[in-house]
Amino acid sequence: MAGYNEIRGLRVKYLSANPSNPEEGEVWYNSTLGQLKANVLGTAVWTTGGNLNTKRSATVAGTVSAGLASFGYIYPPSSPEGGSNVTEEYNGTAWTTVNTANTPRYQVNSTGTQTAAVALGGFAGAGSTPGGGPYSPTTAFESYNGTTWTNLTGSPTAKAGDPPMTGTSTALVQAAGIVDTSGTPSNQVQEYNGSWSAGENYPASAQGVSAAGTLTAAIFMGGATNAPGSSKLDTAFEYDGTDFSATGSITTASTGFGGRTGTQTASIFAGGASPFNNTTLEYNGSVFAVNPATPVSGRPQIGQGKMSGTSNTAALVCGAGGTPTMTTTEEFAGAVVEVKTLTTS
Protein backbone atom coordinates (compact mmCIF):
# COMPACT_ATOMS: atom_id res chain seq x y z
CA MET A 1 0.00 0.00 0.00
CA ALA A 2 1.26 3.45 -0.89
CA GLY A 3 2.23 5.62 2.11
CA TYR A 4 1.69 9.34 2.68
CA ASN A 5 5.05 10.15 1.16
CA GLU A 6 4.21 8.35 -2.10
CA ILE A 7 0.69 9.80 -2.34
CA ARG A 8 1.43 13.39 -1.32
CA GLY A 9 5.07 13.49 -2.35
CA LEU A 10 6.09 15.10 0.97
CA ARG A 11 6.93 13.84 4.43
CA VAL A 12 5.23 15.24 7.52
CA LYS A 13 7.70 17.72 9.04
CA TYR A 14 9.18 16.81 12.43
CA LEU A 15 9.56 20.12 14.33
CA SER A 16 10.34 21.13 17.90
CA ALA A 17 7.92 24.11 17.65
CA ASN A 18 5.02 25.18 15.45
CA PRO A 19 6.15 27.12 12.34
CA SER A 20 5.68 30.87 12.65
CA ASN A 21 3.77 31.25 9.39
CA PRO A 22 2.37 27.90 8.22
CA GLU A 23 0.59 27.55 4.89
CA GLU A 24 -3.08 26.62 4.79
CA GLY A 25 -3.34 22.82 4.81
CA GLU A 26 0.24 22.32 6.08
CA VAL A 27 0.73 19.37 8.47
CA TRP A 28 3.63 18.79 10.93
CA TYR A 29 4.56 16.88 14.08
CA ASN A 30 5.42 19.00 17.14
CA SER A 31 8.00 16.83 18.96
CA THR A 32 8.00 19.05 22.07
CA LEU A 33 4.26 18.63 22.56
CA GLY A 34 4.09 15.16 21.07
CA GLN A 35 1.17 16.25 18.86
CA LEU A 36 0.32 16.15 15.15
CA LYS A 37 -0.62 19.66 14.02
CA ALA A 38 -2.26 21.19 10.95
CA ASN A 39 -3.12 24.68 9.77
CA VAL A 40 -6.76 24.21 8.76
CA LEU A 41 -10.12 25.96 8.70
CA GLY A 42 -11.64 26.16 12.18
CA THR A 43 -15.26 26.35 13.28
CA ALA A 44 -17.61 29.35 13.35
CA VAL A 45 -19.04 30.09 16.81
CA TRP A 46 -21.54 32.27 18.66
CA THR A 47 -20.40 33.52 22.07
CA THR A 48 -22.05 35.59 24.79
CA GLY A 49 -21.15 39.26 25.24
CA GLY A 50 -22.07 41.93 27.78
CA ASN A 51 -25.70 42.63 28.70
CA LEU A 52 -27.61 45.74 27.67
CA ASN A 53 -28.29 48.18 30.49
CA THR A 54 -31.91 48.79 29.48
CA LYS A 55 -34.03 45.70 28.80
CA ARG A 56 -35.73 46.30 25.45
CA SER A 57 -36.07 45.22 21.81
CA ALA A 58 -33.34 47.56 20.59
CA THR A 59 -32.16 47.95 17.01
CA VAL A 60 -28.42 47.47 16.60
CA ALA A 61 -25.86 48.99 14.20
CA GLY A 62 -22.08 49.03 14.05
CA THR A 63 -19.69 46.16 14.69
CA VAL A 64 -18.79 43.56 17.29
CA SER A 65 -16.18 45.86 18.83
CA ALA A 66 -18.08 49.14 18.28
CA GLY A 67 -21.82 48.53 18.42
CA LEU A 68 -24.79 50.86 18.78
CA ALA A 69 -28.13 49.81 20.34
CA SER A 70 -31.01 52.27 20.18
CA PHE A 71 -34.80 52.64 20.46
CA GLY A 72 -36.94 49.52 21.08
CA TYR A 73 -39.94 48.63 23.25
CA ILE A 74 -39.58 48.38 27.01
CA TYR A 75 -41.85 45.60 28.29
CA PRO A 76 -43.20 45.26 31.83
CA PRO A 77 -42.17 44.64 34.53
CA SER A 78 -39.43 47.00 33.32
CA SER A 79 -40.51 50.65 33.16
CA PRO A 80 -41.46 53.01 31.76
CA GLU A 81 -43.29 50.66 29.39
CA GLY A 82 -43.44 51.72 25.75
CA GLY A 83 -41.32 52.96 22.87
CA SER A 84 -37.85 54.07 23.89
CA ASN A 85 -35.21 56.54 22.74
CA VAL A 86 -32.45 55.02 24.90
CA THR A 87 -29.05 54.67 23.23
CA GLU A 88 -26.13 52.48 24.28
CA GLU A 89 -22.65 51.95 22.82
CA TYR A 90 -20.71 48.66 22.90
CA ASN A 91 -16.92 48.33 23.07
CA GLY A 92 -16.74 44.59 22.51
CA THR A 93 -17.18 43.86 26.20
CA ALA A 94 -19.72 46.17 27.84
CA TRP A 95 -22.58 48.54 26.96
CA THR A 96 -22.56 52.19 28.05
CA THR A 97 -25.64 54.42 28.06
CA VAL A 98 -25.14 57.64 26.06
CA ASN A 99 -27.32 60.49 24.76
CA THR A 100 -30.92 59.63 23.93
CA ALA A 101 -32.44 59.89 20.45
CA ASN A 102 -35.21 62.36 19.59
CA THR A 103 -38.33 60.27 18.86
CA PRO A 104 -39.12 57.31 21.17
CA ARG A 105 -40.19 54.35 19.01
CA TYR A 106 -39.90 50.61 18.45
CA GLN A 107 -39.64 48.15 15.56
CA VAL A 108 -37.04 50.56 14.17
CA ASN A 109 -34.20 49.60 11.83
CA SER A 110 -30.74 51.15 11.83
CA THR A 111 -27.55 50.88 9.82
CA GLY A 112 -24.07 52.36 9.76
CA THR A 113 -21.28 52.57 12.31
CA GLN A 114 -21.09 53.60 15.95
CA THR A 115 -20.07 57.12 14.89
CA ALA A 116 -22.11 57.41 11.68
CA ALA A 117 -25.47 55.64 11.95
CA VAL A 118 -29.06 56.27 10.90
CA ALA A 119 -32.32 54.89 12.29
CA LEU A 120 -35.52 54.69 10.26
CA GLY A 121 -39.21 54.25 10.92
CA GLY A 122 -40.89 52.10 13.50
CA PHE A 123 -43.95 52.70 15.65
CA ALA A 124 -44.05 56.08 17.40
CA GLY A 125 -46.64 57.43 19.78
CA ALA A 126 -47.20 59.88 22.59
CA GLY A 127 -49.75 59.90 25.36
CA SER A 128 -50.48 59.00 28.94
CA THR A 129 -52.01 55.58 28.30
CA PRO A 130 -50.12 52.51 29.53
CA GLY A 131 -47.28 51.86 27.11
CA GLY A 132 -47.27 55.42 25.76
CA GLY A 133 -49.60 54.77 22.80
CA PRO A 134 -51.52 54.95 20.61
CA TYR A 135 -48.79 54.08 18.13
CA SER A 136 -48.57 54.43 14.36
CA PRO A 137 -45.83 53.88 11.74
CA THR A 138 -43.54 56.87 11.43
CA THR A 139 -41.36 58.43 8.74
CA ALA A 140 -38.84 59.51 11.42
CA PHE A 141 -35.24 59.33 10.22
CA GLU A 142 -32.41 60.26 12.59
CA SER A 143 -28.62 60.24 12.34
CA TYR A 144 -26.08 59.61 15.11
CA ASN A 145 -22.52 60.98 14.96
CA GLY A 146 -21.10 59.21 18.00
CA THR A 147 -22.44 61.85 20.37
CA THR A 148 -25.72 63.37 19.24
CA TRP A 149 -28.87 62.33 17.38
CA THR A 150 -30.11 64.71 14.65
CA ASN A 151 -33.46 64.66 12.86
CA LEU A 152 -33.10 64.23 9.09
CA THR A 153 -35.73 64.52 6.36
CA GLY A 154 -38.24 61.74 6.95
CA SER A 155 -38.79 58.93 4.47
CA PRO A 156 -41.59 59.37 1.87
CA THR A 157 -43.62 56.52 3.39
CA ALA A 158 -43.97 55.58 7.04
CA LYS A 159 -42.70 52.04 7.68
CA ALA A 160 -42.49 49.80 10.75
CA GLY A 161 -41.76 46.16 11.54
CA ASP A 162 -37.96 46.68 11.51
CA PRO A 163 -38.29 48.20 8.00
CA PRO A 164 -36.07 45.92 5.88
CA MET A 165 -33.07 47.95 4.75
CA THR A 166 -29.35 47.68 4.15
CA GLY A 167 -26.45 49.90 3.17
CA THR A 168 -24.60 52.72 4.89
CA SER A 169 -25.76 55.82 6.73
CA THR A 170 -25.46 57.83 3.50
CA ALA A 171 -26.52 55.26 0.88
CA LEU A 172 -29.20 52.71 1.70
CA VAL A 173 -32.18 50.87 0.27
CA GLN A 174 -35.37 50.09 2.22
CA ALA A 175 -37.79 47.53 0.77
CA ALA A 176 -41.15 46.09 1.90
CA GLY A 177 -42.11 46.29 5.61
CA ILE A 178 -45.45 47.19 7.19
CA VAL A 179 -47.40 50.41 6.75
CA ASP A 180 -50.11 50.40 9.44
CA THR A 181 -50.97 49.13 12.91
CA SER A 182 -52.69 46.09 11.38
CA GLY A 183 -49.35 44.96 9.95
CA THR A 184 -50.30 45.34 6.29
CA PRO A 185 -47.27 44.31 4.19
CA SER A 186 -45.86 46.65 1.53
CA ASN A 187 -43.86 46.19 -1.67
CA GLN A 188 -42.70 49.81 -1.82
CA VAL A 189 -38.98 50.53 -2.08
CA GLN A 190 -37.32 53.70 -0.78
CA GLU A 191 -33.73 54.69 -1.47
CA TYR A 192 -31.64 57.21 0.44
CA ASN A 193 -28.49 58.75 -1.02
CA GLY A 194 -28.46 62.11 0.70
CA SER A 195 -32.11 62.52 -0.29
CA TRP A 196 -35.04 60.12 -0.67
CA SER A 197 -36.27 58.61 -3.93
CA ALA A 198 -38.50 55.73 -4.99
CA GLY A 199 -37.03 52.47 -6.26
CA GLU A 200 -38.51 49.58 -8.22
CA ASN A 201 -41.24 47.77 -6.27
CA TYR A 202 -40.18 44.69 -4.32
CA PRO A 203 -41.39 41.47 -6.05
CA ALA A 204 -43.81 40.71 -3.17
CA SER A 205 -45.77 42.70 -0.61
CA ALA A 206 -44.03 41.35 2.46
CA GLN A 207 -43.03 41.99 6.04
CA GLY A 208 -40.28 40.37 8.08
CA VAL A 209 -37.90 40.42 5.10
CA SER A 210 -34.15 40.50 5.86
CA ALA A 211 -31.36 42.09 3.85
CA ALA A 212 -27.59 42.52 3.55
CA GLY A 213 -25.21 44.36 1.26
CA THR A 214 -25.28 47.87 -0.17
CA LEU A 215 -27.63 50.20 -2.03
CA THR A 216 -26.33 48.95 -5.38
CA ALA A 217 -25.57 45.32 -4.45
CA ALA A 218 -28.06 43.96 -1.93
CA ILE A 219 -29.66 40.62 -1.10
CA PHE A 220 -33.20 40.39 0.37
CA MET A 221 -34.61 37.10 1.65
CA GLY A 222 -37.58 35.45 3.38
CA GLY A 223 -40.49 37.30 4.95
CA ALA A 224 -44.24 36.79 5.04
CA THR A 225 -47.13 38.07 2.93
CA ASN A 226 -49.63 38.51 5.78
CA ALA A 227 -49.75 40.31 9.12
CA PRO A 228 -49.60 37.26 11.39
CA GLY A 229 -46.52 36.09 9.50
CA SER A 230 -47.99 32.65 8.83
CA SER A 231 -47.74 32.89 5.01
CA LYS A 232 -43.95 32.66 4.94
CA LEU A 233 -41.71 33.07 1.90
CA ASP A 234 -38.69 31.03 0.84
CA THR A 235 -37.76 33.45 -1.95
CA ALA A 236 -34.70 35.70 -2.20
CA PHE A 237 -33.89 38.57 -4.55
CA GLU A 238 -30.75 40.50 -5.41
CA TYR A 239 -30.93 44.25 -6.02
CA ASP A 240 -28.47 46.19 -8.18
CA GLY A 241 -29.73 49.67 -7.35
CA THR A 242 -32.29 49.53 -10.15
CA ASP A 243 -33.81 46.05 -10.53
CA PHE A 244 -34.61 42.99 -8.41
CA SER A 245 -33.70 39.55 -9.73
CA ALA A 246 -34.53 36.17 -8.22
CA THR A 247 -31.71 34.10 -6.75
CA GLY A 248 -31.48 30.81 -4.83
CA SER A 249 -34.25 30.32 -2.29
CA ILE A 250 -33.80 29.46 1.39
CA THR A 251 -34.35 25.80 2.23
CA THR A 252 -37.55 26.41 4.22
CA ALA A 253 -39.90 29.39 4.07
CA SER A 254 -39.24 31.63 7.06
CA THR A 255 -39.29 35.20 8.33
CA GLY A 256 -37.63 37.50 10.86
CA PHE A 257 -33.93 36.76 10.31
CA GLY A 258 -31.24 39.07 11.63
CA GLY A 259 -29.39 40.60 8.70
CA ARG A 260 -27.22 43.50 7.49
CA THR A 261 -24.03 41.44 7.90
CA GLY A 262 -21.82 40.96 4.86
CA THR A 263 -22.13 41.58 1.15
CA GLN A 264 -24.34 40.43 -1.71
CA THR A 265 -21.93 37.56 -2.36
CA ALA A 266 -20.85 36.72 1.21
CA SER A 267 -23.40 37.32 3.95
CA ILE A 268 -25.00 35.62 6.95
CA PHE A 269 -28.52 35.65 8.40
CA ALA A 270 -29.47 34.25 11.79
CA GLY A 271 -32.37 33.44 14.08
CA GLY A 272 -35.46 33.45 11.88
CA ALA A 273 -38.87 32.07 12.78
CA SER A 274 -39.19 28.38 13.66
CA PRO A 275 -37.57 26.11 12.54
CA PHE A 276 -34.73 28.59 11.99
CA ASN A 277 -34.83 30.38 15.36
CA ASN A 278 -31.48 28.89 16.43
CA THR A 279 -29.95 28.69 12.97
CA THR A 280 -27.31 30.62 11.01
CA LEU A 281 -27.60 30.75 7.22
CA GLU A 282 -24.81 31.64 4.80
CA TYR A 283 -25.32 33.16 1.34
CA ASN A 284 -22.53 33.01 -1.26
CA GLY A 285 -24.13 34.97 -4.08
CA SER A 286 -26.26 32.12 -5.37
CA VAL A 287 -27.01 29.54 -2.66
CA PHE A 288 -28.13 29.57 0.99
CA ALA A 289 -26.61 26.96 3.31
CA VAL A 290 -26.81 26.23 7.04
CA ASN A 291 -23.72 27.18 9.03
CA PRO A 292 -23.09 24.79 11.96
CA ALA A 293 -22.72 27.67 14.42
CA THR A 294 -25.97 28.21 16.37
CA PRO A 295 -27.14 31.29 18.29
CA VAL A 296 -27.92 30.74 21.98
CA SER A 297 -31.08 28.68 22.50
CA GLY A 298 -34.09 30.46 23.93
CA ARG A 299 -33.87 33.72 21.99
CA PRO A 300 -37.01 34.56 19.98
CA GLN A 301 -36.55 35.20 16.26
CA ILE A 302 -33.92 37.90 15.98
CA GLY A 303 -35.51 40.19 13.39
CA GLN A 304 -33.82 42.26 10.69
CA GLY A 305 -33.00 45.25 12.89
CA LYS A 306 -31.43 43.30 15.76
CA MET A 307 -28.21 42.13 14.05
CA SER A 308 -25.30 44.06 12.56
CA GLY A 309 -21.73 43.57 11.38
CA THR A 310 -19.21 44.39 8.70
CA SER A 311 -18.70 40.95 7.14
CA ASN A 312 -19.98 37.40 7.06
CA THR A 313 -17.39 36.50 9.72
CA ALA A 314 -18.33 39.00 12.44
CA ALA A 315 -21.82 39.90 13.69
CA LEU A 316 -23.48 41.37 16.76
CA VAL A 317 -26.96 40.57 18.13
CA CYS A 318 -28.51 42.11 21.24
CA GLY A 319 -31.83 42.39 23.03
CA ALA A 320 -35.15 40.85 22.11
CA GLY A 321 -38.79 41.75 22.45
CA GLY A 322 -41.93 39.96 23.56
CA THR A 323 -41.69 37.19 26.10
CA PRO A 324 -39.08 36.83 27.33
CA THR A 325 -37.54 40.27 26.88
CA MET A 326 -33.77 39.86 26.91
CA THR A 327 -30.72 42.00 27.57
CA THR A 328 -28.23 39.43 26.32
CA THR A 329 -25.69 40.05 23.58
CA GLU A 330 -24.31 37.44 21.20
CA GLU A 331 -21.25 37.72 18.98
CA PHE A 332 -20.61 35.67 15.83
CA ALA A 333 -17.07 34.78 14.76
CA GLY A 334 -16.76 33.08 11.41
CA ALA A 335 -14.45 30.17 10.71
CA VAL A 336 -10.81 31.14 10.16
CA VAL A 337 -7.69 29.18 9.24
CA GLU A 338 -5.89 28.23 12.47
CA VAL A 339 -3.47 25.71 13.94
CA LYS A 340 -5.32 22.62 15.20
CA THR A 341 -4.21 19.42 16.91
CA LEU A 342 -5.09 16.34 14.88
CA THR A 343 -6.56 13.41 16.80
CA THR A 344 -8.24 10.14 15.94
CA SER A 345 -11.70 11.41 17.03
XYZ file of C-alpha atoms in Angstrom:
345
model
C 0.000 0.000 0.000
C 1.264 3.455 -0.892
C 2.229 5.618 2.108
C 1.687 9.338 2.685
C 5.051 10.146 1.156
C 4.215 8.346 -2.103
C 0.694 9.797 -2.339
C 1.433 13.394 -1.323
C 5.074 13.494 -2.346
C 6.088 15.099 0.975
C 6.929 13.837 4.431
C 5.234 15.241 7.520
C 7.698 17.725 9.045
C 9.184 16.806 12.434
C 9.560 20.117 14.331
C 10.335 21.135 17.898
C 7.919 24.112 17.650
C 5.020 25.180 15.452
C 6.146 27.118 12.345
C 5.683 30.869 12.647
C 3.765 31.251 9.390
C 2.374 27.896 8.223
C 0.592 27.551 4.891
C -3.083 26.616 4.789
C -3.341 22.817 4.810
C 0.242 22.322 6.082
C 0.728 19.373 8.471
C 3.633 18.789 10.931
C 4.558 16.879 14.081
C 5.424 19.001 17.141
C 7.998 16.830 18.956
C 8.000 19.048 22.068
C 4.259 18.629 22.564
C 4.093 15.157 21.066
C 1.168 16.251 18.858
C 0.317 16.147 15.154
C -0.620 19.661 14.020
C -2.257 21.186 10.946
C -3.115 24.684 9.769
C -6.758 24.210 8.756
C -10.122 25.965 8.697
C -11.636 26.160 12.177
C -15.264 26.350 13.279
C -17.608 29.347 13.355
C -19.044 30.087 16.811
C -21.536 32.266 18.657
C -20.400 33.523 22.073
C -22.050 35.585 24.794
C -21.146 39.260 25.238
C -22.067 41.935 27.785
C -25.700 42.631 28.704
C -27.608 45.740 27.666
C -28.286 48.182 30.492
C -31.908 48.786 29.477
C -34.032 45.702 28.797
C -35.732 46.297 25.450
C -36.073 45.216 21.813
C -33.335 47.558 20.588
C -32.164 47.952 17.005
C -28.418 47.466 16.597
C -25.865 48.985 14.197
C -22.075 49.028 14.051
C -19.692 46.158 14.687
C -18.791 43.559 17.294
C -16.185 45.862 18.832
C -18.076 49.142 18.280
C -21.819 48.532 18.424
C -24.786 50.861 18.779
C -28.126 49.811 20.337
C -31.013 52.274 20.178
C -34.799 52.636 20.461
C -36.936 49.524 21.083
C -39.941 48.631 23.247
C -39.584 48.376 27.014
C -41.849 45.595 28.289
C -43.203 45.264 31.832
C -42.168 44.643 34.529
C -39.435 46.999 33.322
C -40.505 50.647 33.159
C -41.457 53.005 31.764
C -43.295 50.664 29.393
C -43.443 51.720 25.747
C -41.325 52.956 22.871
C -37.852 54.067 23.891
C -35.210 56.545 22.735
C -32.453 55.018 24.904
C -29.052 54.670 23.229
C -26.131 52.476 24.278
C -22.655 51.953 22.823
C -20.714 48.661 22.895
C -16.921 48.331 23.068
C -16.737 44.593 22.506
C -17.176 43.860 26.205
C -19.724 46.173 27.840
C -22.584 48.538 26.955
C -22.555 52.194 28.049
C -25.642 54.424 28.062
C -25.137 57.640 26.063
C -27.325 60.493 24.761
C -30.918 59.628 23.926
C -32.444 59.888 20.453
C -35.213 62.363 19.589
C -38.330 60.267 18.863
C -39.123 57.310 21.166
C -40.194 54.352 19.012
C -39.898 50.612 18.455
C -39.638 48.149 15.557
C -37.035 50.557 14.168
C -34.198 49.597 11.831
C -30.738 51.152 11.829
C -27.550 50.879 9.820
C -24.075 52.362 9.755
C -21.276 52.571 12.307
C -21.094 53.600 15.946
C -20.073 57.122 14.893
C -22.114 57.411 11.677
C -25.465 55.639 11.950
C -29.056 56.274 10.902
C -32.316 54.886 12.294
C -35.521 54.693 10.263
C -39.214 54.253 10.916
C -40.889 52.103 13.504
C -43.952 52.705 15.654
C -44.046 56.077 17.398
C -46.636 57.426 19.784
C -47.198 59.880 22.589
C -49.749 59.905 25.359
C -50.481 59.003 28.936
C -52.011 55.578 28.302
C -50.117 52.506 29.528
C -47.277 51.858 27.115
C -47.274 55.419 25.762
C -49.598 54.765 22.803
C -51.517 54.946 20.615
C -48.786 54.079 18.127
C -48.566 54.431 14.361
C -45.832 53.880 11.738
C -43.536 56.866 11.435
C -41.357 58.431 8.744
C -38.843 59.505 11.417
C -35.235 59.326 10.219
C -32.411 60.258 12.594
C -28.622 60.237 12.338
C -26.077 59.615 15.107
C -22.520 60.980 14.963
C -21.103 59.212 17.999
C -22.439 61.852 20.371
C -25.717 63.374 19.244
C -28.867 62.326 17.377
C -30.109 64.706 14.648
C -33.464 64.661 12.860
C -33.105 64.230 9.095
C -35.730 64.515 6.361
C -38.239 61.737 6.954
C -38.794 58.928 4.467
C -41.586 59.374 1.874
C -43.621 56.521 3.387
C -43.967 55.578 7.044
C -42.696 52.036 7.679
C -42.494 49.803 10.750
C -41.756 46.155 11.543
C -37.963 46.675 11.509
C -38.286 48.203 8.000
C -36.068 45.918 5.875
C -33.069 47.954 4.748
C -29.352 47.676 4.146
C -26.447 49.899 3.171
C -24.597 52.719 4.893
C -25.755 55.819 6.734
C -25.458 57.834 3.505
C -26.516 55.257 0.883
C -29.200 52.713 1.704
C -32.184 50.869 0.274
C -35.366 50.091 2.217
C -37.793 47.529 0.773
C -41.147 46.093 1.897
C -42.114 46.293 5.610
C -45.453 47.185 7.187
C -47.396 50.412 6.750
C -50.109 50.403 9.443
C -50.966 49.126 12.913
C -52.687 46.090 11.377
C -49.347 44.959 9.954
C -50.296 45.343 6.293
C -47.266 44.309 4.189
C -45.858 46.647 1.534
C -43.863 46.194 -1.674
C -42.704 49.806 -1.815
C -38.976 50.529 -2.077
C -37.322 53.696 -0.785
C -33.729 54.691 -1.475
C -31.637 57.214 0.439
C -28.489 58.749 -1.021
C -28.458 62.115 0.701
C -32.114 62.523 -0.291
C -35.035 60.116 -0.672
C -36.272 58.608 -3.933
C -38.501 55.728 -4.993
C -37.027 52.469 -6.261
C -38.513 49.576 -8.220
C -41.237 47.773 -6.267
C -40.176 44.689 -4.321
C -41.389 41.473 -6.048
C -43.807 40.713 -3.169
C -45.770 42.697 -0.610
C -44.031 41.350 2.463
C -43.034 41.994 6.039
C -40.281 40.365 8.082
C -37.900 40.417 5.096
C -34.149 40.499 5.855
C -31.355 42.091 3.853
C -27.587 42.515 3.554
C -25.212 44.356 1.259
C -25.284 47.873 -0.171
C -27.632 50.203 -2.034
C -26.332 48.951 -5.384
C -25.574 45.324 -4.450
C -28.058 43.955 -1.926
C -29.659 40.621 -1.099
C -33.203 40.390 0.371
C -34.614 37.103 1.652
C -37.577 35.447 3.379
C -40.493 37.305 4.950
C -44.244 36.790 5.042
C -47.132 38.066 2.934
C -49.633 38.507 5.775
C -49.753 40.310 9.115
C -49.602 37.256 11.394
C -46.516 36.091 9.501
C -47.990 32.653 8.829
C -47.738 32.893 5.012
C -43.953 32.657 4.943
C -41.709 33.073 1.900
C -38.687 31.032 0.837
C -37.757 33.449 -1.951
C -34.700 35.703 -2.202
C -33.889 38.566 -4.548
C -30.753 40.496 -5.407
C -30.925 44.252 -6.023
C -28.475 46.191 -8.182
C -29.725 49.671 -7.346
C -32.291 49.526 -10.149
C -33.806 46.049 -10.529
C -34.609 42.995 -8.414
C -33.700 39.553 -9.733
C -34.527 36.173 -8.221
C -31.714 34.103 -6.746
C -31.483 30.811 -4.834
C -34.249 30.325 -2.286
C -33.797 29.463 1.388
C -34.346 25.799 2.226
C -37.551 26.406 4.215
C -39.901 29.387 4.071
C -39.237 31.629 7.062
C -39.289 35.204 8.334
C -37.628 37.498 10.856
C -33.929 36.757 10.308
C -31.241 39.071 11.631
C -29.390 40.603 8.704
C -27.222 43.500 7.486
C -24.034 41.445 7.900
C -21.818 40.960 4.865
C -22.128 41.582 1.154
C -24.342 40.431 -1.710
C -21.934 37.563 -2.355
C -20.851 36.716 1.210
C -23.405 37.317 3.952
C -25.003 35.624 6.949
C -28.516 35.652 8.398
C -29.470 34.246 11.793
C -32.373 33.444 14.083
C -35.458 33.451 11.880
C -38.868 32.072 12.782
C -39.187 28.385 13.661
C -37.569 26.110 12.539
C -34.729 28.590 11.990
C -34.834 30.382 15.363
C -31.479 28.893 16.434
C -29.948 28.692 12.971
C -27.313 30.619 11.011
C -27.597 30.748 7.217
C -24.812 31.642 4.802
C -25.325 33.155 1.337
C -22.525 33.006 -1.261
C -24.134 34.967 -4.076
C -26.262 32.125 -5.370
C -27.015 29.541 -2.658
C -28.131 29.572 0.992
C -26.607 26.959 3.312
C -26.810 26.227 7.038
C -23.720 27.178 9.029
C -23.087 24.789 11.957
C -22.724 27.670 14.422
C -25.969 28.211 16.371
C -27.138 31.286 18.288
C -27.922 30.736 21.975
C -31.083 28.675 22.501
C -34.091 30.463 23.934
C -33.872 33.720 21.991
C -37.006 34.557 19.981
C -36.553 35.201 16.261
C -33.919 37.903 15.984
C -35.507 40.194 13.387
C -33.819 42.263 10.687
C -32.995 45.252 12.889
C -31.428 43.297 15.760
C -28.209 42.134 14.051
C -25.305 44.061 12.557
C -21.735 43.567 11.375
C -19.208 44.386 8.697
C -18.703 40.953 7.140
C -19.983 37.398 7.062
C -17.394 36.504 9.722
C -18.328 39.001 12.439
C -21.815 39.898 13.687
C -23.477 41.374 16.759
C -26.957 40.572 18.126
C -28.510 42.105 21.236
C -31.831 42.395 23.034
C -35.155 40.850 22.107
C -38.792 41.755 22.451
C -41.927 39.963 23.560
C -41.689 37.188 26.099
C -39.075 36.831 27.328
C -37.539 40.266 26.883
C -33.772 39.864 26.908
C -30.715 42.004 27.569
C -28.233 39.431 26.324
C -25.689 40.052 23.583
C -24.315 37.439 21.197
C -21.251 37.715 18.978
C -20.606 35.665 15.828
C -17.066 34.779 14.759
C -16.759 33.079 11.405
C -14.454 30.166 10.708
C -10.814 31.144 10.158
C -7.695 29.176 9.244
C -5.888 28.230 12.466
C -3.470 25.711 13.936
C -5.320 22.619 15.195
C -4.212 19.423 16.914
C -5.090 16.342 14.880
C -6.563 13.411 16.804
C -8.238 10.136 15.942
C -11.700 11.406 17.032
